[in-house]
Amino acid sequence: MDFSKTMEEKYIDILKQFMESQSEQSLYAGQQFSRLALEQKIPPEEIVNLQKSAMQKLMPDLPDEVWHSYDILLEVMTAYGFAFREYQSLIDTQKEFKNEMEIASSVQETLLGTSVPTVDGLEIGAISVPAKQMNGDYFHFVHDGDHSVNVAIADVIGKGIPAALCMSMIKYAMDSLPEYRKDPSAVLGSLNRVVEQNVDDSMFITMFYGMYELKKHILHFASAGHEPGFFYSERLGEFLDLEARGLLLGVDKGASYKRYEQQVEIGDMIILMSDGVTECRTDEGFIERETLISFINNYITLPPQEIVNKIFRDLEKLQHFQLRDDFTLIIMKRTK
């Protein structure tokens, strides 16, 4: 017995039971049949044909007008069926795309994964949360023994899989330039040439690169158009902007990047972020940098990892738990 014949007999049996009892059980059987029909991708017009065929067998003496009404219903549902099949095709495509995005996100996490180093006298907290599945932000640490901790934070102007692929290229370009790691300006200069030669003209990257000297406690840094960070002075009890000027990566292959320095005392903090932090959009608009400073001040006595976690939760709540941009926040605090 072929499948269509089996479906027809099932439907006749369900319809007969309902006509005899109008019971909840027969209605439930109808719901189960509907799920089966959807699984088998049976179009709506075929359901109408099943109804007409079943009624011809169960009530063959119905007036001609009733059978004519099925004909017009069949015409209506045929047009509906075309839209239904198109909808099913879109659902299947969406599921396929979702699976591909999940795989791409997993690969991105593997390729760009970095660990926060444990350093005597320097506490580090970091959080990076994508607004969607793929993260257009990137951060990376390199701990060069007793000499330094290097930190990079970047943001691709562009989202999705192209941004993720671009970040992967940046990560491996950085890994291939170990001799430059101690000079932030040289790092950005080298990466700028890589981006300019290999990335589409419509895609640019902002980046902050810093090298923290563990013995002298000096932060050497340079920026390629990245969101300015903060420097918190424990002695002054004030937040200062970590201003650094530089052209975005990929705009001009001949661009050069100035190197800046900041002395770090015990209790001082270096606060780095992507624009998804400062451009947190609320009902009243973007938050001000002063607002962000007030959030940090609320948790200033906590360890850096707790600070970044709590700030993320606070800003997520302000946005009604819907991130509009990728969120990355890093805090480095000298403890001794």
C-alpha atoms as a PDB file:
ATOM      1  CA  MET A   1       0.000   0.000   0.000  1.00  0.00           C
ATOM      2  CA  ASP A   2       1.504   3.336  -1.063  1.00  0.00           C
ATOM      3  CA  PHE A   3       1.898   6.256   1.306  1.00  0.00           C
ATOM      4  CA  SER A   4      -0.849   8.416  -0.246  1.00  0.00           C
ATOM      5  CA  LYS A   5      -3.343   5.570   0.152  1.00  0.00           C
ATOM      6  CA  THR A   6      -2.337   5.159   3.793  1.00  0.00           C
ATOM      7  CA  MET A   7      -2.799   8.905   4.429  1.00  0.00           C
ATOM      8  CA  GLU A   8      -6.221   8.815   2.781  1.00  0.00           C
ATOM      9  CA  GLU A   9      -7.375   5.923   4.952  1.00  0.00           C
ATOM     10  CA  LYS A  10      -6.036   7.645   8.079  1.00  0.00           C
ATOM     11  CA  TYR A  11      -7.929  10.797   7.226  1.00  0.00           C
ATOM     12  CA  ILE A  12     -11.186   8.947   6.476  1.00  0.00           C
ATOM     13  CA  ASP A  13     -10.918   7.151   9.804  1.00  0.00           C
ATOM     14  CA  ILE A  14     -10.314  10.410  11.709  1.00  0.00           C
ATOM     15  CA  LEU A  15     -13.170  12.196   9.924  1.00  0.00           C
ATOM     16  CA  LYS A  16     -15.557   9.298  10.521  1.00  0.00           C
ATOM     17  CA  GLN A  17     -14.740   9.215  14.243  1.00  0.00           C
ATOM     18  CA  PHE A  18     -15.296  12.952  14.576  1.00  0.00           C
ATOM     19  CA  MET A  19     -18.595  12.912  12.678  1.00  0.00           C
ATOM     20  CA  GLU A  20     -19.837  10.177  15.005  1.00  0.00           C
ATOM     21  CA  SER A  21     -18.635  11.580  18.348  1.00  0.00           C
ATOM     22  CA  GLN A  22     -17.217  15.122  18.041  1.00  0.00           C
ATOM     23  CA  SER A  23     -14.867  14.030  20.808  1.00  0.00           C
ATOM     24  CA  GLU A  24     -11.658  15.684  22.023  1.00  0.00           C
ATOM     25  CA  GLN A  25      -9.864  12.461  21.148  1.00  0.00           C
ATOM     26  CA  SER A  26     -10.827  12.700  17.483  1.00  0.00           C
ATOM     27  CA  LEU A  27      -9.803  16.383  17.414  1.00  0.00           C
ATOM     28  CA  TYR A  28      -6.426  15.409  18.840  1.00  0.00           C
ATOM     29  CA  ALA A  29      -6.110  12.753  16.125  1.00  0.00           C
ATOM     30  CA  GLY A  30      -6.722  15.527  13.596  1.00  0.00           C
ATOM     31  CA  GLN A  31      -3.896  17.574  15.114  1.00  0.00           C
ATOM     32  CA  GLN A  32      -1.569  14.583  14.906  1.00  0.00           C
ATOM     33  CA  PHE A  33      -2.524  14.101  11.265  1.00  0.00           C
ATOM     34  CA  SER A  34      -1.741  17.773  10.600  1.00  0.00           C
ATOM     35  CA  ARG A  35       1.769  17.367  12.074  1.00  0.00           C
ATOM     36  CA  LEU A  36       2.342  14.283   9.939  1.00  0.00           C
ATOM     37  CA  ALA A  37       1.182  16.142   6.828  1.00  0.00           C
ATOM     38  CA  LEU A  38       3.621  18.980   7.585  1.00  0.00           C
ATOM     39  CA  GLU A  39       6.484  16.540   8.116  1.00  0.00           C
ATOM     40  CA  GLN A  40       5.717  14.936   4.766  1.00  0.00           C
ATOM     41  CA  LYS A  41       5.363  18.383   3.159  1.00  0.00           C
ATOM     42  CA  ILE A  42       1.877  17.630   1.886  1.00  0.00           C
ATOM     43  CA  PRO A  43       0.529  20.861   0.331  1.00  0.00           C
ATOM     44  CA  PRO A  44      -2.800  22.374   1.434  1.00  0.00           C
ATOM     45  CA  GLU A  45      -4.622  21.516  -1.818  1.00  0.00           C
ATOM     46  CA  GLU A  46      -3.919  17.848  -1.205  1.00  0.00           C
ATOM     47  CA  ILE A  47      -5.622  18.123   2.188  1.00  0.00           C
ATOM     48  CA  VAL A  48      -8.680  19.565   0.405  1.00  0.00           C
ATOM     49  CA  ASN A  49      -8.616  16.606  -1.988  1.00  0.00           C
ATOM     50  CA  LEU A  50      -8.448  14.249   0.998  1.00  0.00           C
ATOM     51  CA  GLN A  51     -11.495  15.941   2.525  1.00  0.00           C
ATOM     52  CA  LYS A  52     -13.477  15.731  -0.737  1.00  0.00           C
ATOM     53  CA  SER A  53     -12.540  12.080  -1.295  1.00  0.00           C
ATOM     54  CA  ALA A  54     -13.395  11.172   2.296  1.00  0.00           C
ATOM     55  CA  MET A  55     -16.788  12.915   2.116  1.00  0.00           C
ATOM     56  CA  GLN A  56     -17.608  11.148  -1.169  1.00  0.00           C
ATOM     57  CA  LYS A  57     -17.091   7.835   0.585  1.00  0.00           C
ATOM     58  CA  LEU A  58     -18.781   8.742   3.857  1.00  0.00           C
ATOM     59  CA  MET A  59     -21.654  10.879   2.528  1.00  0.00           C
ATOM     60  CA  PRO A  60     -22.007  10.220  -1.229  1.00  0.00           C
ATOM     61  CA  ASP A  61     -25.540  11.648  -1.413  1.00  0.00           C
ATOM     62  CA  LEU A  62     -24.618  15.252  -0.630  1.00  0.00           C
ATOM     63  CA  PRO A  63     -26.092  17.872  -3.003  1.00  0.00           C
ATOM     64  CA  ASP A  64     -24.104  18.881  -6.088  1.00  0.00           C
ATOM     65  CA  GLU A  65     -23.672  22.374  -4.627  1.00  0.00           C
ATOM     66  CA  VAL A  66     -21.517  20.905  -1.839  1.00  0.00           C
ATOM     67  CA  TRP A  67     -19.193  19.203  -4.329  1.00  0.00           C
ATOM     68  CA  HIS A  68     -18.977  22.420  -6.345  1.00  0.00           C
ATOM     69  CA  SER A  69     -17.915  24.275  -3.182  1.00  0.00           C
ATOM     70  CA  TYR A  70     -14.982  21.880  -2.861  1.00  0.00           C
ATOM     71  CA  ASP A  71     -13.892  22.817  -6.371  1.00  0.00           C
ATOM     72  CA  ILE A  72     -13.684  26.516  -5.541  1.00  0.00           C
ATOM     73  CA  LEU A  73     -11.932  25.714  -2.249  1.00  0.00           C
ATOM     74  CA  LEU A  74      -9.422  23.612  -4.163  1.00  0.00           C
ATOM     75  CA  GLU A  75      -8.657  26.542  -6.492  1.00  0.00           C
ATOM     76  CA  VAL A  76      -8.144  28.855  -3.537  1.00  0.00           C
ATOM     77  CA  MET A  77      -5.874  26.396  -1.732  1.00  0.00           C
ATOM     78  CA  THR A  78      -3.843  25.671  -4.880  1.00  0.00           C
ATOM     79  CA  ALA A  79      -2.665  29.301  -4.918  1.00  0.00           C
ATOM     80  CA  TYR A  80      -2.161  29.124  -1.174  1.00  0.00           C
ATOM     81  CA  GLY A  81      -0.178  25.920  -1.668  1.00  0.00           C
ATOM     82  CA  PHE A  82       2.348  27.637  -3.933  1.00  0.00           C
ATOM     83  CA  ALA A  83       2.971  30.221  -1.199  1.00  0.00           C
ATOM     84  CA  PHE A  84       3.152  27.434   1.373  1.00  0.00           C
ATOM     85  CA  ARG A  85       5.841  25.563  -0.578  1.00  0.00           C
ATOM     86  CA  GLU A  86       7.816  28.779  -1.013  1.00  0.00           C
ATOM     87  CA  TYR A  87       7.571  29.342   2.731  1.00  0.00           C
ATOM     88  CA  GLN A  88       8.793  25.805   3.402  1.00  0.00           C
ATOM     89  CA  SER A  89      11.726  26.392   1.062  1.00  0.00           C
ATOM     90  CA  LEU A  90      12.643  29.562   2.962  1.00  0.00           C
ATOM     91  CA  ILE A  91      12.413  27.687   6.277  1.00  0.00           C
ATOM     92  CA  ASP A  92      14.728  24.962   4.966  1.00  0.00           C
ATOM     93  CA  THR A  93      17.193  27.574   3.681  1.00  0.00           C
ATOM     94  CA  GLN A  94      17.082  29.381   7.026  1.00  0.00           C
ATOM     95  CA  LYS A  95      17.794  26.145   8.907  1.00  0.00           C
ATOM     96  CA  GLU A  96      20.722  25.422   6.619  1.00  0.00           C
ATOM     97  CA  PHE A  97      22.073  28.937   7.074  1.00  0.00           C
ATOM     98  CA  LYS A  98      21.657  28.677  10.856  1.00  0.00           C
ATOM     99  CA  ASN A  99      23.625  25.426  10.889  1.00  0.00           C
ATOM    100  CA  GLU A 100      26.377  26.999   8.811  1.00  0.00           C
ATOM    101  CA  MET A 101      26.494  30.017  11.132  1.00  0.00           C
ATOM    102  CA  GLU A 102      26.775  27.761  14.180  1.00  0.00           C
ATOM    103  CA  ILE A 103      29.691  25.937  12.562  1.00  0.00           C
ATOM    104  CA  ALA A 104      31.329  29.222  11.545  1.00  0.00           C
ATOM    105  CA  SER A 105      30.865  30.604  15.066  1.00  0.00           C
ATOM    106  CA  SER A 106      32.470  27.502  16.556  1.00  0.00           C
ATOM    107  CA  VAL A 107      35.389  27.729  14.124  1.00  0.00           C
ATOM    108  CA  GLN A 108      35.790  31.434  14.917  1.00  0.00           C
ATOM    109  CA  GLU A 109      35.887  30.711  18.638  1.00  0.00           C
ATOM    110  CA  THR A 110      38.573  28.085  18.047  1.00  0.00           C
ATOM    111  CA  LEU A 111      40.661  30.251  15.724  1.00  0.00           C
ATOM    112  CA  LEU A 112      40.457  33.443  17.762  1.00  0.00           C
ATOM    113  CA  GLY A 113      40.440  31.935  21.223  1.00  0.00           C
ATOM    114  CA  THR A 114      42.792  33.596  23.699  1.00  0.00           C
ATOM    115  CA  SER A 115      43.444  33.064  27.381  1.00  0.00           C
ATOM    116  CA  VAL A 116      43.706  35.811  29.969  1.00  0.00           C
ATOM    117  CA  PRO A 117      47.209  35.506  31.451  1.00  0.00           C
ATOM    118  CA  THR A 118      47.871  35.135  35.149  1.00  0.00           C
ATOM    119  CA  VAL A 119      50.535  37.679  36.066  1.00  0.00           C
ATOM    120  CA  ASP A 120      51.990  38.441  39.484  1.00  0.00           C
ATOM    121  CA  GLY A 121      51.125  42.036  40.389  1.00  0.00           C
ATOM    122  CA  LEU A 122      48.736  42.567  37.476  1.00  0.00           C
ATOM    123  CA  GLU A 123      45.075  41.563  37.593  1.00  0.00           C
ATOM    124  CA  ILE A 124      43.222  41.286  34.268  1.00  0.00           C
ATOM    125  CA  GLY A 125      39.523  40.999  33.498  1.00  0.00           C
ATOM    126  CA  ALA A 126      38.077  40.563  30.012  1.00  0.00           C
ATOM    127  CA  ILE A 127      34.675  39.964  28.451  1.00  0.00           C
ATOM    128  CA  SER A 128      33.623  39.843  24.787  1.00  0.00           C
ATOM    129  CA  VAL A 129      30.021  39.178  23.796  1.00  0.00           C
ATOM    130  CA  PRO A 130      28.802  39.243  20.178  1.00  0.00           C
ATOM    131  CA  ALA A 131      25.542  41.017  19.355  1.00  0.00           C
ATOM    132  CA  LYS A 132      24.783  38.144  16.978  1.00  0.00           C
ATOM    133  CA  GLN A 133      26.362  34.750  16.378  1.00  0.00           C
ATOM    134  CA  MET A 134      29.548  36.043  14.772  1.00  0.00           C
ATOM    135  CA  ASN A 135      31.776  38.435  16.686  1.00  0.00           C
ATOM    136  CA  GLY A 136      33.169  41.488  14.895  1.00  0.00           C
ATOM    137  CA  ASP A 137      35.314  42.279  17.938  1.00  0.00           C
ATOM    138  CA  TYR A 138      38.588  40.598  18.785  1.00  0.00           C
ATOM    139  CA  PHE A 139      41.006  40.704  21.701  1.00  0.00           C
ATOM    140  CA  HIS A 140      44.246  38.875  22.266  1.00  0.00           C
ATOM    141  CA  PHE A 141      46.890  38.593  24.991  1.00  0.00           C
ATOM    142  CA  VAL A 142      50.527  37.560  24.703  1.00  0.00           C
ATOM    143  CA  HIS A 143      52.486  37.017  27.922  1.00  0.00           C
ATOM    144  CA  ASP A 144      56.208  37.327  27.193  1.00  0.00           C
ATOM    145  CA  GLY A 145      57.524  35.754  30.373  1.00  0.00           C
ATOM    146  CA  ASP A 146      58.745  38.249  32.967  1.00  0.00           C
ATOM    147  CA  HIS A 147      59.152  41.015  30.421  1.00  0.00           C
ATOM    148  CA  SER A 148      55.711  42.102  29.285  1.00  0.00           C
ATOM    149  CA  VAL A 149      52.037  41.471  28.708  1.00  0.00           C
ATOM    150  CA  ASN A 150      50.882  42.487  25.242  1.00  0.00           C
ATOM    151  CA  VAL A 151      47.217  43.199  24.585  1.00  0.00           C
ATOM    152  CA  ALA A 152      45.317  43.833  21.364  1.00  0.00           C
ATOM    153  CA  ILE A 153      41.689  44.836  20.962  1.00  0.00           C
ATOM    154  CA  ALA A 154      40.152  45.320  17.528  1.00  0.00           C
ATOM    155  CA  ASP A 155      36.820  45.961  15.848  1.00  0.00           C
ATOM    156  CA  VAL A 156      35.939  45.256  12.222  1.00  0.00           C
ATOM    157  CA  ILE A 157      33.736  47.851  10.541  1.00  0.00           C
ATOM    158  CA  GLY A 158      31.452  45.186   9.106  1.00  0.00           C
ATOM    159  CA  LYS A 159      29.731  42.166  10.610  1.00  0.00           C
ATOM    160  CA  GLY A 160      29.025  38.496  10.047  1.00  0.00           C
ATOM    161  CA  ILE A 161      31.222  35.898   8.393  1.00  0.00           C
ATOM    162  CA  PRO A 162      33.374  38.397   6.376  1.00  0.00           C
ATOM    163  CA  ALA A 163      34.293  40.194   9.620  1.00  0.00           C
ATOM    164  CA  ALA A 164      35.103  36.885  11.313  1.00  0.00           C
ATOM    165  CA  LEU A 165      37.365  35.831   8.435  1.00  0.00           C
ATOM    166  CA  CYS A 166      39.058  39.220   8.548  1.00  0.00           C
ATOM    167  CA  MET A 167      39.724  38.845  12.268  1.00  0.00           C
ATOM    168  CA  SER A 168      41.218  35.399  11.691  1.00  0.00           C
ATOM    169  CA  MET A 169      43.643  36.914   9.195  1.00  0.00           C
ATOM    170  CA  ILE A 170      44.598  39.639  11.696  1.00  0.00           C
ATOM    171  CA  LYS A 171      45.199  37.084  14.438  1.00  0.00           C
ATOM    172  CA  TYR A 172      47.545  34.981  12.352  1.00  0.00           C
ATOM    173  CA  ALA A 173      49.291  38.038  10.958  1.00  0.00           C
ATOM    174  CA  MET A 174      50.010  39.081  14.548  1.00  0.00           C
ATOM    175  CA  ASP A 175      51.337  35.620  15.378  1.00  0.00           C
ATOM    176  CA  SER A 176      53.705  35.801  12.414  1.00  0.00           C
ATOM    177  CA  LEU A 177      55.315  39.039  13.655  1.00  0.00           C
ATOM    178  CA  PRO A 178      56.800  38.115  17.051  1.00  0.00           C
ATOM    179  CA  GLU A 179      59.833  40.327  16.556  1.00  0.00           C
ATOM    180  CA  TYR A 180      57.604  43.419  16.520  1.00  0.00           C
ATOM    181  CA  ARG A 181      55.499  42.608  19.554  1.00  0.00           C
ATOM    182  CA  LYS A 182      57.448  44.953  21.827  1.00  0.00           C
ATOM    183  CA  ASP A 183      56.823  47.962  19.593  1.00  0.00           C
ATOM    184  CA  PRO A 184      53.087  48.771  19.266  1.00  0.00           C
ATOM    185  CA  SER A 185      53.653  51.266  16.458  1.00  0.00           C
ATOM    186  CA  ALA A 186      55.538  48.647  14.415  1.00  0.00           C
ATOM    187  CA  VAL A 187      52.814  46.049  15.056  1.00  0.00           C
ATOM    188  CA  LEU A 188      50.094  48.349  13.744  1.00  0.00           C
ATOM    189  CA  GLY A 189      52.224  49.421  10.782  1.00  0.00           C
ATOM    190  CA  SER A 190      52.764  45.789   9.759  1.00  0.00           C
ATOM    191  CA  LEU A 191      49.121  44.841  10.227  1.00  0.00           C
ATOM    192  CA  ASN A 192      48.026  47.898   8.262  1.00  0.00           C
ATOM    193  CA  ARG A 193      49.987  46.698   5.238  1.00  0.00           C
ATOM    194  CA  VAL A 194      48.489  43.214   5.547  1.00  0.00           C
ATOM    195  CA  VAL A 195      44.953  44.583   5.736  1.00  0.00           C
ATOM    196  CA  GLU A 196      45.434  47.055   2.900  1.00  0.00           C
ATOM    197  CA  GLN A 197      46.702  44.313   0.590  1.00  0.00           C
ATOM    198  CA  ASN A 198      44.267  41.541   1.528  1.00  0.00           C
ATOM    199  CA  VAL A 199      40.955  43.015   2.683  1.00  0.00           C
ATOM    200  CA  ASP A 200      38.111  44.417   0.581  1.00  0.00           C
ATOM    201  CA  ASP A 201      38.131  48.206   0.216  1.00  0.00           C
ATOM    202  CA  SER A 202      34.789  48.449   2.000  1.00  0.00           C
ATOM    203  CA  MET A 203      36.091  46.847   5.190  1.00  0.00           C
ATOM    204  CA  PHE A 204      38.266  48.627   7.753  1.00  0.00           C
ATOM    205  CA  ILE A 205      39.589  47.672  11.161  1.00  0.00           C
ATOM    206  CA  THR A 206      40.180  49.723  14.291  1.00  0.00           C
ATOM    207  CA  MET A 207      42.767  48.414  16.747  1.00  0.00           C
ATOM    208  CA  PHE A 208      44.470  49.304  19.998  1.00  0.00           C
ATOM    209  CA  TYR A 209      47.761  47.556  20.735  1.00  0.00           C
ATOM    210  CA  GLY A 210      49.580  47.865  24.046  1.00  0.00           C
ATOM    211  CA  MET A 211      52.723  46.422  25.594  1.00  0.00           C
ATOM    212  CA  TYR A 212      52.841  46.534  29.397  1.00  0.00           C
ATOM    213  CA  GLU A 213      56.387  46.368  30.781  1.00  0.00           C
ATOM    214  CA  LEU A 214      56.235  44.281  33.942  1.00  0.00           C
ATOM    215  CA  LYS A 215      59.472  45.562  35.480  1.00  0.00           C
ATOM    216  CA  LYS A 216      59.119  49.284  34.760  1.00  0.00           C
ATOM    217  CA  HIS A 217      55.307  49.275  34.859  1.00  0.00           C
ATOM    218  CA  ILE A 218      54.980  51.347  31.717  1.00  0.00           C
ATOM    219  CA  LEU A 219      52.234  50.864  29.146  1.00  0.00           C
ATOM    220  CA  HIS A 220      53.490  51.465  25.604  1.00  0.00           C
ATOM    221  CA  PHE A 221      50.609  51.741  23.179  1.00  0.00           C
ATOM    222  CA  ALA A 222      49.406  52.818  19.758  1.00  0.00           C
ATOM    223  CA  SER A 223      45.982  53.069  18.145  1.00  0.00           C
ATOM    224  CA  ALA A 224      44.559  52.676  14.665  1.00  0.00           C
ATOM    225  CA  GLY A 225      41.408  54.746  15.025  1.00  0.00           C
ATOM    226  CA  HIS A 226      40.163  52.650  17.936  1.00  0.00           C
ATOM    227  CA  GLU A 227      37.791  53.771  20.692  1.00  0.00           C
ATOM    228  CA  PRO A 228      39.892  55.640  23.305  1.00  0.00           C
ATOM    229  CA  GLY A 229      40.313  53.736  26.533  1.00  0.00           C
ATOM    230  CA  PHE A 230      40.529  55.064  30.072  1.00  0.00           C
ATOM    231  CA  PHE A 231      43.393  55.297  32.505  1.00  0.00           C
ATOM    232  CA  TYR A 232      42.372  55.351  36.154  1.00  0.00           C
ATOM    233  CA  SER A 233      44.831  57.049  38.503  1.00  0.00           C
ATOM    234  CA  GLU A 234      44.504  55.704  42.041  1.00  0.00           C
ATOM    235  CA  ARG A 235      46.491  58.640  43.437  1.00  0.00           C
ATOM    236  CA  LEU A 236      44.282  61.261  41.793  1.00  0.00           C
ATOM    237  CA  GLY A 237      41.058  59.258  41.964  1.00  0.00           C
ATOM    238  CA  GLU A 238      40.402  60.328  38.369  1.00  0.00           C
ATOM    239  CA  PHE A 239      39.745  58.752  34.982  1.00  0.00           C
ATOM    240  CA  LEU A 240      41.795  60.068  32.068  1.00  0.00           C
ATOM    241  CA  ASP A 241      41.349  59.296  28.378  1.00  0.00           C
ATOM    242  CA  LEU A 242      44.015  57.066  26.826  1.00  0.00           C
ATOM    243  CA  GLU A 243      44.201  59.258  23.759  1.00  0.00           C
ATOM    244  CA  ALA A 244      46.166  57.924  20.800  1.00  0.00           C
ATOM    245  CA  ARG A 245      45.794  59.030  17.200  1.00  0.00           C
ATOM    246  CA  GLY A 246      46.202  56.837  14.150  1.00  0.00           C
ATOM    247  CA  LEU A 247      44.499  55.958  10.861  1.00  0.00           C
ATOM    248  CA  LEU A 248      42.248  52.896  10.653  1.00  0.00           C
ATOM    249  CA  LEU A 249      43.919  49.744   9.355  1.00  0.00           C
ATOM    250  CA  GLY A 250      43.517  49.254   5.627  1.00  0.00           C
ATOM    251  CA  VAL A 251      42.996  52.873   4.570  1.00  0.00           C
ATOM    252  CA  ASP A 252      46.548  53.795   3.530  1.00  0.00           C
ATOM    253  CA  LYS A 253      49.359  51.256   3.279  1.00  0.00           C
ATOM    254  CA  GLY A 254      51.881  53.993   4.016  1.00  0.00           C
ATOM    255  CA  ALA A 255      50.274  55.051   7.297  1.00  0.00           C
ATOM    256  CA  SER A 256      52.500  55.268  10.369  1.00  0.00           C
ATOM    257  CA  TYR A 257      51.453  54.988  13.995  1.00  0.00           C
ATOM    258  CA  LYS A 258      52.773  56.999  16.923  1.00  0.00           C
ATOM    259  CA  ARG A 259      53.871  55.238  20.087  1.00  0.00           C
ATOM    260  CA  TYR A 260      52.576  56.568  23.428  1.00  0.00           C
ATOM    261  CA  GLU A 261      53.538  55.774  27.010  1.00  0.00           C
ATOM    262  CA  GLN A 262      51.730  55.769  30.342  1.00  0.00           C
ATOM    263  CA  GLN A 263      53.346  55.142  33.722  1.00  0.00           C
ATOM    264  CA  VAL A 264      51.248  52.796  35.857  1.00  0.00           C
ATOM    265  CA  GLU A 265      51.340  52.979  39.660  1.00  0.00           C
ATOM    266  CA  ILE A 266      49.908  50.570  42.240  1.00  0.00           C
ATOM    267  CA  GLY A 267      46.099  50.697  42.111  1.00  0.00           C
ATOM    268  CA  ASP A 268      46.012  52.249  38.629  1.00  0.00           C
ATOM    269  CA  MET A 269      43.831  50.656  35.964  1.00  0.00           C
ATOM    270  CA  ILE A 270      43.959  50.448  32.162  1.00  0.00           C
ATOM    271  CA  ILE A 271      40.473  50.182  30.654  1.00  0.00           C
ATOM    272  CA  LEU A 272      40.097  49.172  27.005  1.00  0.00           C
ATOM    273  CA  MET A 273      36.869  48.696  25.077  1.00  0.00           C
ATOM    274  CA  SER A 274      35.168  48.423  21.716  1.00  0.00           C
ATOM    275  CA  ASP A 275      32.639  51.006  20.564  1.00  0.00           C
ATOM    276  CA  GLY A 276      29.876  48.546  21.473  1.00  0.00           C
ATOM    277  CA  VAL A 277      30.507  49.634  25.076  1.00  0.00           C
ATOM    278  CA  THR A 278      30.486  53.407  24.644  1.00  0.00           C
ATOM    279  CA  GLU A 279      27.783  53.297  21.983  1.00  0.00           C
ATOM    280  CA  CYS A 280      25.380  51.385  24.176  1.00  0.00           C
ATOM    281  CA  ARG A 281      21.999  52.638  22.952  1.00  0.00           C
ATOM    282  CA  THR A 282      19.261  53.294  25.513  1.00  0.00           C
ATOM    283  CA  ASP A 283      15.794  54.781  25.133  1.00  0.00           C
ATOM    284  CA  GLU A 284      17.383  58.235  25.494  1.00  0.00           C
ATOM    285  CA  GLY A 285      20.222  57.565  23.004  1.00  0.00           C
ATOM    286  CA  PHE A 286      23.887  56.614  23.394  1.00  0.00           C
ATOM    287  CA  ILE A 287      25.354  56.653  26.885  1.00  0.00           C
ATOM    288  CA  GLU A 288      28.005  59.267  27.662  1.00  0.00           C
ATOM    289  CA  ARG A 289      31.562  58.287  28.581  1.00  0.00           C
ATOM    290  CA  GLU A 290      30.903  59.905  31.958  1.00  0.00           C
ATOM    291  CA  THR A 291      28.039  57.452  32.462  1.00  0.00           C
ATOM    292  CA  LEU A 292      30.360  54.546  31.749  1.00  0.00           C
ATOM    293  CA  ILE A 293      32.874  55.955  34.243  1.00  0.00           C
ATOM    294  CA  SER A 294      30.134  56.075  36.868  1.00  0.00           C
ATOM    295  CA  PHE A 295      29.393  52.397  36.277  1.00  0.00           C
ATOM    296  CA  ILE A 296      33.081  51.545  36.699  1.00  0.00           C
ATOM    297  CA  ASN A 297      33.223  53.652  39.865  1.00  0.00           C
ATOM    298  CA  ASN A 298      30.381  51.608  41.321  1.00  0.00           C
ATOM    299  CA  TYR A 299      32.608  48.528  41.308  1.00  0.00           C
ATOM    300  CA  ILE A 300      36.055  50.139  41.590  1.00  0.00           C
ATOM    301  CA  THR A 301      37.080  48.033  44.629  1.00  0.00           C
ATOM    302  CA  LEU A 302      36.260  44.697  42.987  1.00  0.00           C
ATOM    303  CA  PRO A 303      38.683  42.502  40.998  1.00  0.00           C
ATOM    304  CA  PRO A 304      38.798  43.427  37.287  1.00  0.00           C
ATOM    305  CA  GLN A 305      36.951  40.319  36.100  1.00  0.00           C
ATOM    306  CA  GLU A 306      34.049  41.056  38.418  1.00  0.00           C
ATOM    307  CA  ILE A 307      34.013  44.673  37.257  1.00  0.00           C
ATOM    308  CA  VAL A 308      33.740  43.807  33.554  1.00  0.00           C
ATOM    309  CA  ASN A 309      31.057  41.183  34.228  1.00  0.00           C
ATOM    310  CA  LYS A 310      28.933  43.564  36.291  1.00  0.00           C
ATOM    311  CA  ILE A 311      29.282  46.424  33.808  1.00  0.00           C
ATOM    312  CA  PHE A 312      28.192  44.121  30.994  1.00  0.00           C
ATOM    313  CA  ARG A 313      25.095  43.093  32.941  1.00  0.00           C
ATOM    314  CA  ASP A 314      24.285  46.735  33.770  1.00  0.00           C
ATOM    315  CA  LEU A 315      24.623  47.915  30.169  1.00  0.00           C
ATOM    316  CA  GLU A 316      22.774  44.872  28.840  1.00  0.00           C
ATOM    317  CA  LYS A 317      19.893  45.727  31.159  1.00  0.00           C
ATOM    318  CA  LEU A 318      19.893  49.335  29.893  1.00  0.00           C
ATOM    319  CA  GLN A 319      19.407  47.947  26.372  1.00  0.00           C
ATOM    320  CA  HIS A 320      16.545  45.678  27.472  1.00  0.00           C
ATOM    321  CA  PHE A 321      18.857  42.671  27.077  1.00  0.00           C
ATOM    322  CA  GLN A 322      19.262  43.204  23.335  1.00  0.00           C
ATOM    323  CA  LEU A 323      22.839  44.054  22.343  1.00  0.00           C
ATOM    324  CA  ARG A 324      22.959  46.284  19.280  1.00  0.00           C
ATOM    325  CA  ASP A 325      26.701  45.912  18.777  1.00  0.00           C
ATOM    326  CA  ASP A 326      29.474  43.554  19.816  1.00  0.00           C
ATOM    327  CA  PHE A 327      30.645  44.242  23.362  1.00  0.00           C
ATOM    328  CA  THR A 328      34.274  43.923  24.483  1.00  0.00           C
ATOM    329  CA  LEU A 329      35.717  45.311  27.714  1.00  0.00           C
ATOM    330  CA  ILE A 330      39.175  44.726  29.228  1.00  0.00           C
ATOM    331  CA  ILE A 331      40.514  46.010  32.551  1.00  0.00           C
ATOM    332  CA  MET A 332      44.146  45.639  33.692  1.00  0.00           C
ATOM    333  CA  LYS A 333      44.958  46.679  37.258  1.00  0.00           C
ATOM    334  CA  ARG A 334      48.381  46.950  38.867  1.00  0.00           C
ATOM    335  CA  THR A 335      48.210  45.429  42.361  1.00  0.00           C
ATOM    336  CA  LYS A 336      51.843  45.663  43.479  1.00  0.00           C
END
